[in-house]
């Protein structure tokens, strides 16, 4: 079953390669969507994929790349949209 979510990650998540980390994790898990930096210092995005893959992505977001320090990962379920690929937005 497919699942579509939005996510917001807070902590030290900008300037540490977090968007590229998310991008590579999404590709590895066959997840479509997008990720971006926000002005408040958080990283947000959307992800669409198999429920198990989305759950695994969230586990990986909680860990983050080695230079990051994740304080929280907030999620919200979205209506499934037709999205292809994964992109990093500025």
GROMACS .gro file of N, CA, C and O in nm:
model
  360
    1UNK      N    1   0.083  -0.117   0.000
    1UNK     CA    2   0.000   0.000   0.000
    1UNK      C    3   0.089   0.125   0.000
    1UNK      O    4   0.188   0.131   0.070
    2UNK      N    5   0.050   0.225  -0.077
    2UNK     CA    6   0.128   0.348  -0.084
    2UNK      C    7   0.083   0.447   0.021
    2UNK      O    8  -0.029   0.446   0.066
    3UNK      N    9   0.177   0.534   0.057
    3UNK     CA   10   0.154   0.634   0.160
    3UNK      C   11   0.220   0.764   0.114
    3UNK      O   12   0.327   0.760   0.053
    4UNK      N   13   0.157   0.877   0.144
    4UNK     CA   14   0.213   1.007   0.110
    4UNK      C   15   0.215   1.091   0.238
    4UNK      O   16   0.114   1.101   0.306
    5UNK      N   17   0.332   1.149   0.269
    5UNK     CA   18   0.345   1.228   0.391
    5UNK      C   19   0.416   1.360   0.362
    5UNK      O   20   0.487   1.373   0.262
    6UNK      N   21   0.398   1.454   0.452
    6UNK     CA   22   0.486   1.570   0.458
    6UNK      C   23   0.565   1.554   0.587
    6UNK      O   24   0.518   1.490   0.682
    7UNK      N   25   0.687   1.607   0.588
    7UNK     CA   26   0.769   1.596   0.708
    7UNK      C   27   0.841   1.727   0.736
    7UNK      O   28   0.864   1.808   0.646
    8UNK      N   29   0.873   1.748   0.863
    8UNK     CA   30   0.949   1.864   0.907
    8UNK      C   31   1.049   1.815   1.010
    8UNK      O   32   1.011   1.753   1.109
    9UNK      N   33   1.177   1.842   0.982
    9UNK     CA   34   1.284   1.797   1.070
    9UNK      C   35   1.350   1.920   1.131
    9UNK      O   36   1.386   2.014   1.060
   10UNK      N   37   1.363   1.921   1.263
   10UNK     CA   38   1.426   2.034   1.332
   10UNK      C   39   1.553   1.988   1.402
   10UNK      O   40   1.572   1.869   1.427
   11UNK      N   41   1.637   2.085   1.434
   11UNK     CA   42   1.765   2.058   1.499
   11UNK      C   43   1.874   2.121   1.415
   11UNK      O   44   1.852   2.219   1.343
   12UNK      N   45   1.994   2.064   1.422
   12UNK     CA   46   2.102   2.111   1.335
   12UNK      C   47   2.092   2.031   1.206
   12UNK      O   48   2.153   1.925   1.191
   13UNK      N   49   2.010   2.082   1.113
   13UNK     CA   50   1.980   2.007   0.990
   13UNK      C   51   2.009   2.088   0.864
   13UNK      O   52   1.983   2.040   0.753
   14UNK      N   53   2.059   2.209   0.878
   14UNK     CA   54   2.101   2.287   0.762
   14UNK      C   55   2.252   2.306   0.769
   14UNK      O   56   2.309   2.321   0.876
   15UNK      N   57   2.316   2.304   0.652
   15UNK     CA   58   2.461   2.319   0.647
   15UNK      C   59   2.536   2.193   0.680
   15UNK      O   60   2.658   2.196   0.702
   16UNK      N   61   2.466   2.080   0.685
   16UNK     CA   62   2.529   1.952   0.720
   16UNK      C   63   2.501   1.843   0.615
   16UNK      O   64   2.524   1.726   0.640
   17UNK      N   65   2.449   1.883   0.499
   17UNK     CA   66   2.419   1.786   0.393
   17UNK      C   67   2.289   1.710   0.413
   17UNK      O   68   2.270   1.603   0.354
   18UNK      N   69   2.198   1.765   0.493
   18UNK     CA   70   2.076   1.690   0.526
   18UNK      C   71   1.988   1.668   0.403
   18UNK      O   72   1.935   1.559   0.385
   19UNK      N   73   1.970   1.771   0.319
   19UNK     CA   74   1.884   1.752   0.200
   19UNK      C   75   1.939   1.644   0.109
   19UNK      O   76   1.864   1.563   0.055
   20UNK      N   77   2.071   1.641   0.092
   20UNK     CA   78   2.132   1.540   0.005
   20UNK      C   79   2.121   1.402   0.068
   20UNK      O   80   2.101   1.302  -0.002
   21UNK      N   81   2.130   1.396   0.201
   21UNK     CA   82   2.108   1.271   0.273
   21UNK      C   83   1.967   1.219   0.246
   21UNK      O   84   1.948   1.102   0.211
   22UNK      N   85   1.867   1.307   0.260
   22UNK     CA   86   1.728   1.268   0.235
   22UNK      C   87   1.711   1.221   0.091
   22UNK      O   88   1.648   1.119   0.064
   23UNK      N   89   1.768   1.296  -0.001
   23UNK     CA   90   1.760   1.263  -0.144
   23UNK      C   91   1.812   1.121  -0.169
   23UNK      O   92   1.745   1.040  -0.233
   24UNK      N   93   1.930   1.088  -0.117
   24UNK     CA   94   1.988   0.956  -0.140
   24UNK      C   95   1.910   0.845  -0.071
   24UNK      O   96   1.895   0.736  -0.126
   25UNK      N   97   1.858   0.874   0.048
   25UNK     CA   98   1.776   0.774   0.117
   25UNK      C   99   1.649   0.747   0.038
   25UNK      O  100   1.607   0.632   0.023
   26UNK      N  101   1.587   0.853  -0.013
   26UNK     CA  102   1.463   0.837  -0.091
   26UNK      C  103   1.488   0.755  -0.218
   26UNK      O  104   1.409   0.667  -0.251
   27UNK      N  105   1.599   0.784  -0.286
   27UNK     CA  106   1.630   0.707  -0.407
   27UNK      C  107   1.650   0.559  -0.373
   27UNK      O  108   1.600   0.472  -0.443
   28UNK      N  109   1.723   0.534  -0.266
   28UNK     CA  110   1.749   0.395  -0.225
   28UNK      C  111   1.619   0.321  -0.191
   28UNK      O  112   1.607   0.201  -0.215
   29UNK      N  113   1.522   0.394  -0.136
   29UNK     CA  114   1.395   0.333  -0.095
   29UNK      C  115   1.284   0.344  -0.200
   29UNK      O  116   1.170   0.309  -0.174
   30UNK      N  117   1.318   0.395  -0.320
   30UNK     CA  118   1.221   0.412  -0.429
   30UNK      C  119   1.105   0.503  -0.389
   30UNK      O  120   0.988   0.474  -0.415
   31UNK      N  121   1.139   0.614  -0.325
   31UNK     CA  122   1.041   0.712  -0.280
   31UNK      C  123   1.048   0.835  -0.370
   31UNK      O  124   1.157   0.880  -0.405
   32UNK      N  125   0.933   0.889  -0.406
   32UNK     CA  126   0.924   1.013  -0.483
   32UNK      C  127   0.894   1.128  -0.388
   32UNK      O  128   0.839   1.107  -0.280
   33UNK      N  129   0.926   1.250  -0.431
   33UNK     CA  130   0.893   1.365  -0.348
   33UNK      C  131   0.990   1.479  -0.364
   33UNK      O  132   1.052   1.495  -0.468
   34UNK      N  133   1.007   1.556  -0.257
   34UNK     CA  134   1.094   1.673  -0.259
   34UNK      C  135   1.139   1.704  -0.117
   34UNK      O  136   1.075   1.663  -0.020
   35UNK      N  137   1.250   1.778  -0.107
   35UNK     CA  138   1.302   1.823   0.021
   35UNK      C  139   1.357   1.963   0.005
   35UNK      O  140   1.408   1.998  -0.102
   36UNK      N  141   1.344   2.047   0.110
   36UNK     CA  142   1.390   2.185   0.101
   36UNK      C  143   1.428   2.239   0.239
   36UNK      O  144   1.380   2.189   0.341
   37UNK      N  145   1.515   2.340   0.240
   37UNK     CA  146   1.547   2.414   0.362
   37UNK      C  147   1.442   2.521   0.384
   37UNK      O  148   1.394   2.581   0.289
   38UNK      N  149   1.410   2.547   0.509
   38UNK     CA  150   1.316   2.653   0.544
   38UNK      C  151   1.392   2.766   0.616
   38UNK      O  152   1.498   2.743   0.673
   39UNK      N  153   1.335   2.885   0.612
   39UNK     CA  154   1.398   3.001   0.674
   39UNK      C  155   1.416   2.985   0.825
   39UNK      O  156   1.506   3.045   0.883
   40UNK      N  157   1.332   2.905   0.889
   40UNK     CA  158   1.342   2.887   1.034
   40UNK      C  159   1.449   2.787   1.075
   40UNK      O  160   1.465   2.756   1.193
   41UNK      N  161   1.526   2.734   0.977
   41UNK     CA  162   1.632   2.640   1.007
   41UNK      C  163   1.593   2.494   0.998
   41UNK      O  164   1.677   2.406   1.012
   42UNK      N  165   1.466   2.468   0.973
   42UNK     CA  166   1.420   2.329   0.959
   42UNK      C  167   1.436   2.282   0.814
   42UNK      O  168   1.466   2.361   0.724
   43UNK      N  169   1.416   2.154   0.794
   43UNK     CA  170   1.412   2.093   0.662
   43UNK      C  171   1.274   2.030   0.648
   43UNK      O  172   1.228   1.958   0.738
   44UNK      N  173   1.206   2.059   0.537
   44UNK     CA  174   1.073   2.003   0.514
   44UNK      C  175   1.070   1.932   0.380
   44UNK      O  176   1.157   1.950   0.296
   45UNK      N  177   0.965   1.852   0.362
   45UNK     CA  178   0.950   1.784   0.235
   45UNK      C  179   0.825   1.700   0.230
   45UNK      O  180   0.745   1.698   0.325
   46UNK      N  181   0.809   1.635   0.117
   46UNK     CA  182   0.700   1.542   0.095
   46UNK      C  183   0.760   1.413   0.043
   46UNK      O  184   0.863   1.415  -0.025
   47UNK      N  185   0.695   1.302   0.075
   47UNK     CA  186   0.745   1.172   0.030
   47UNK      C  187   0.627   1.081  -0.003
   47UNK      O  188   0.528   1.077   0.070
   48UNK      N  189   0.641   1.010  -0.114
   48UNK     CA  190   0.539   0.917  -0.161
   48UNK      C  191   0.606   0.784  -0.193
   48UNK      O  192   0.703   0.780  -0.268
   49UNK      N  193   0.555   0.677  -0.132
   49UNK     CA  194   0.611   0.545  -0.159
   49UNK      C  195   0.533   0.439  -0.084
   49UNK      O  196   0.430   0.467  -0.023
   50UNK      N  197   0.584   0.317  -0.090
   50UNK     CA  198   0.522   0.208  -0.016
   50UNK      C  199   0.530   0.240   0.133
   50UNK      O  200   0.627   0.300   0.181
   51UNK      N  201   0.427   0.202   0.207
   51UNK     CA  202   0.420   0.232   0.351
   51UNK      C  203   0.547   0.190   0.425
   51UNK      O  204   0.598   0.265   0.508
   52UNK      N  205   0.597   0.071   0.394
   52UNK     CA  206   0.718   0.021   0.462
   52UNK      C  207   0.838   0.110   0.430
   52UNK      O  208   0.921   0.136   0.517
   53UNK      N  209   0.848   0.157   0.307
   53UNK     CA  210   0.958   0.243   0.266
   53UNK      C  211   0.949   0.379   0.335
   53UNK      O  212   1.050   0.434   0.380
   54UNK      N  213   0.828   0.433   0.347
   54UNK     CA  214   0.809   0.561   0.415
   54UNK      C  215   0.846   0.547   0.563
   54UNK      O  216   0.916   0.632   0.619
   55UNK      N  217   0.806   0.438   0.626
   55UNK     CA  218   0.840   0.415   0.765
   55UNK      C  219   0.991   0.406   0.784
   55UNK      O  220   1.047   0.460   0.880
   56UNK      N  221   1.059   0.341   0.690
   56UNK     CA  222   1.205   0.330   0.697
   56UNK      C  223   1.270   0.466   0.675
   56UNK      O  224   1.367   0.501   0.744
   57UNK      N  225   1.218   0.545   0.581
   57UNK     CA  226   1.271   0.679   0.559
   57UNK      C  227   1.261   0.761   0.688
   57UNK      O  228   1.356   0.830   0.726
   58UNK      N  229   1.149   0.753   0.757
   58UNK     CA  230   1.131   0.828   0.882
   58UNK      C  231   1.231   0.784   0.988
   58UNK      O  232   1.286   0.869   1.061
   59UNK      N  233   1.260   0.655   0.997
   59UNK     CA  234   1.362   0.607   1.090
   59UNK      C  235   1.498   0.668   1.056
   59UNK      O  236   1.573   0.711   1.144
   60UNK      N  237   1.528   0.674   0.925
   60UNK     CA  238   1.656   0.729   0.882
   60UNK      C  239   1.663   0.880   0.904
   60UNK      O  240   1.769   0.934   0.937
   61UNK      N  241   1.550   0.949   0.887
   61UNK     CA  242   1.548   1.093   0.914
   61UNK      C  243   1.576   1.120   1.061
   61UNK      O  244   1.643   1.219   1.094
   62UNK      N  245   1.525   1.037   1.149
   62UNK     CA  246   1.549   1.054   1.292
   62UNK      C  247   1.697   1.042   1.326
   62UNK      O  248   1.746   1.109   1.416
   63UNK      N  249   1.769   0.959   1.253
   63UNK     CA  250   1.913   0.942   1.276
   63UNK      C  251   1.990   1.054   1.206
   63UNK      O  252   2.082   1.112   1.264
   64UNK      N  253   1.954   1.085   1.081
   64UNK     CA  254   2.020   1.190   1.005
   64UNK      C  255   2.162   1.155   0.968
   64UNK      O  256   2.216   1.053   1.010
   65UNK      N  257   2.228   1.242   0.889
   65UNK     CA  258   2.368   1.221   0.854
   65UNK      C  259   2.457   1.250   0.976
   65UNK      O  260   2.412   1.312   1.073
   66UNK      N  261   2.582   1.210   0.969
   66UNK     CA  262   2.670   1.216   1.086
   66UNK      C  263   2.690   1.356   1.144
   66UNK      O  264   2.705   1.370   1.265
   67UNK      N  265   2.689   1.461   1.064
   67UNK     CA  266   2.712   1.596   1.115
   67UNK      C  267   2.585   1.664   1.169
   67UNK      O  268   2.593   1.771   1.227
   68UNK      N  269   2.471   1.601   1.149
   68UNK     CA  270   2.345   1.662   1.193
   68UNK      C  271   2.315   1.627   1.339
   68UNK      O  272   2.378   1.539   1.397
   69UNK      N  273   2.219   1.699   1.395
   69UNK     CA  274   2.165   1.666   1.527
   69UNK      C  275   2.014   1.687   1.518
   69UNK      O  276   1.966   1.799   1.524
   70UNK      N  277   1.941   1.580   1.500
   70UNK     CA  278   1.796   1.586   1.481
   70UNK      C  279   1.729   1.598   1.618
   70UNK      O  280   1.752   1.516   1.706
   71UNK      N  281   1.647   1.702   1.633
   71UNK     CA  282   1.570   1.720   1.756
   71UNK      C  283   1.431   1.659   1.744
   71UNK      O  284   1.381   1.599   1.838
   72UNK      N  285   1.366   1.678   1.627
   72UNK     CA  286   1.233   1.620   1.608
   72UNK      C  287   1.204   1.598   1.460
   72UNK      O  288   1.259   1.666   1.374
   73UNK      N  289   1.118   1.501   1.435
   73UNK     CA  290   1.065   1.474   1.302
   73UNK      C  291   0.914   1.472   1.315
   73UNK      O  292   0.858   1.386   1.383
   74UNK      N  293   0.849   1.571   1.254
   74UNK     CA  294   0.703   1.579   1.256
   74UNK      C  295   0.652   1.535   1.120
   74UNK      O  296   0.710   1.569   1.018
   75UNK      N  297   0.542   1.461   1.120
   75UNK     CA  298   0.484   1.414   0.994
   75UNK      C  299   0.335   1.440   0.990
   75UNK      O  300   0.270   1.454   1.094
   76UNK      N  301   0.286   1.445   0.869
   76UNK     CA  302   0.142   1.459   0.846
   76UNK      C  303   0.110   1.379   0.720
   76UNK      O  304   0.182   1.387   0.621
   77UNK      N  305   0.005   1.299   0.725
   77UNK     CA  306  -0.033   1.222   0.607
   77UNK      C  307  -0.104   1.312   0.507
   77UNK      O  308  -0.183   1.398   0.544
   78UNK      N  309  -0.072   1.294   0.379
   78UNK     CA  310  -0.130   1.372   0.271
   78UNK      C  311  -0.208   1.280   0.178
   78UNK      O  312  -0.188   1.159   0.179
   79UNK      N  313  -0.293   1.342   0.097
   79UNK     CA  314  -0.359   1.265  -0.008
   79UNK      C  315  -0.253   1.225  -0.110
   79UNK      O  316  -0.164   1.304  -0.142
   80UNK      N  317  -0.263   1.106  -0.161
   80UNK     CA  318  -0.165   1.058  -0.258
   80UNK      C  319  -0.181   1.133  -0.389
   80UNK      O  320  -0.290   1.146  -0.443
   81UNK      N  321  -0.068   1.187  -0.435
   81UNK     CA  322  -0.064   1.257  -0.563
   81UNK      C  323   0.032   1.183  -0.654
   81UNK      O  324   0.121   1.112  -0.608
   82UNK      N  325   0.017   1.202  -0.783
   82UNK     CA  326   0.109   1.141  -0.878
   82UNK      C  327   0.236   1.224  -0.885
   82UNK      O  328   0.237   1.333  -0.939
   83UNK      N  329   0.341   1.172  -0.825
   83UNK     CA  330   0.470   1.239  -0.822
   83UNK      C  331   0.572   1.141  -0.873
   83UNK      O  332   0.568   1.023  -0.838
   84UNK      N  333   0.664   1.188  -0.956
   84UNK     CA  334   0.769   1.101  -1.006
   84UNK      C  335   0.903   1.160  -0.971
   84UNK      O  336   0.923   1.281  -0.981
   85UNK      N  337   0.995   1.075  -0.928
   85UNK     CA  338   1.128   1.120  -0.895
   85UNK      C  339   1.134   1.187  -0.759
   85UNK      O  340   1.035   1.201  -0.689
   86UNK      N  341   1.256   1.227  -0.722
   86UNK     CA  342   1.276   1.300  -0.597
   86UNK      C  343   1.365   1.417  -0.628
   86UNK      O  344   1.462   1.404  -0.701
   87UNK      N  345   1.331   1.536  -0.575
   87UNK     CA  346   1.409   1.654  -0.608
   87UNK      C  347   1.445   1.732  -0.482
   87UNK      O  348   1.374   1.728  -0.383
   88UNK      N  349   1.557   1.802  -0.494
   88UNK     CA  350   1.600   1.893  -0.390
   88UNK      C  351   1.561   2.032  -0.436
   88UNK      O  352   1.595   2.073  -0.548
   89UNK      N  353   1.489   2.104  -0.352
   89UNK     CA  354   1.446   2.240  -0.386
   89UNK      C  355   1.527   2.338  -0.301
   89UNK      O  356   1.569   2.307  -0.191
   90UNK      N  357   1.546   2.458  -0.355
   90UNK     CA  358   1.623   2.559  -0.279
   90UNK      C  359   1.534   2.637  -0.188
   90UNK      O  360   1.417   2.629  -0.184
   0.00000   0.00000   0.00000
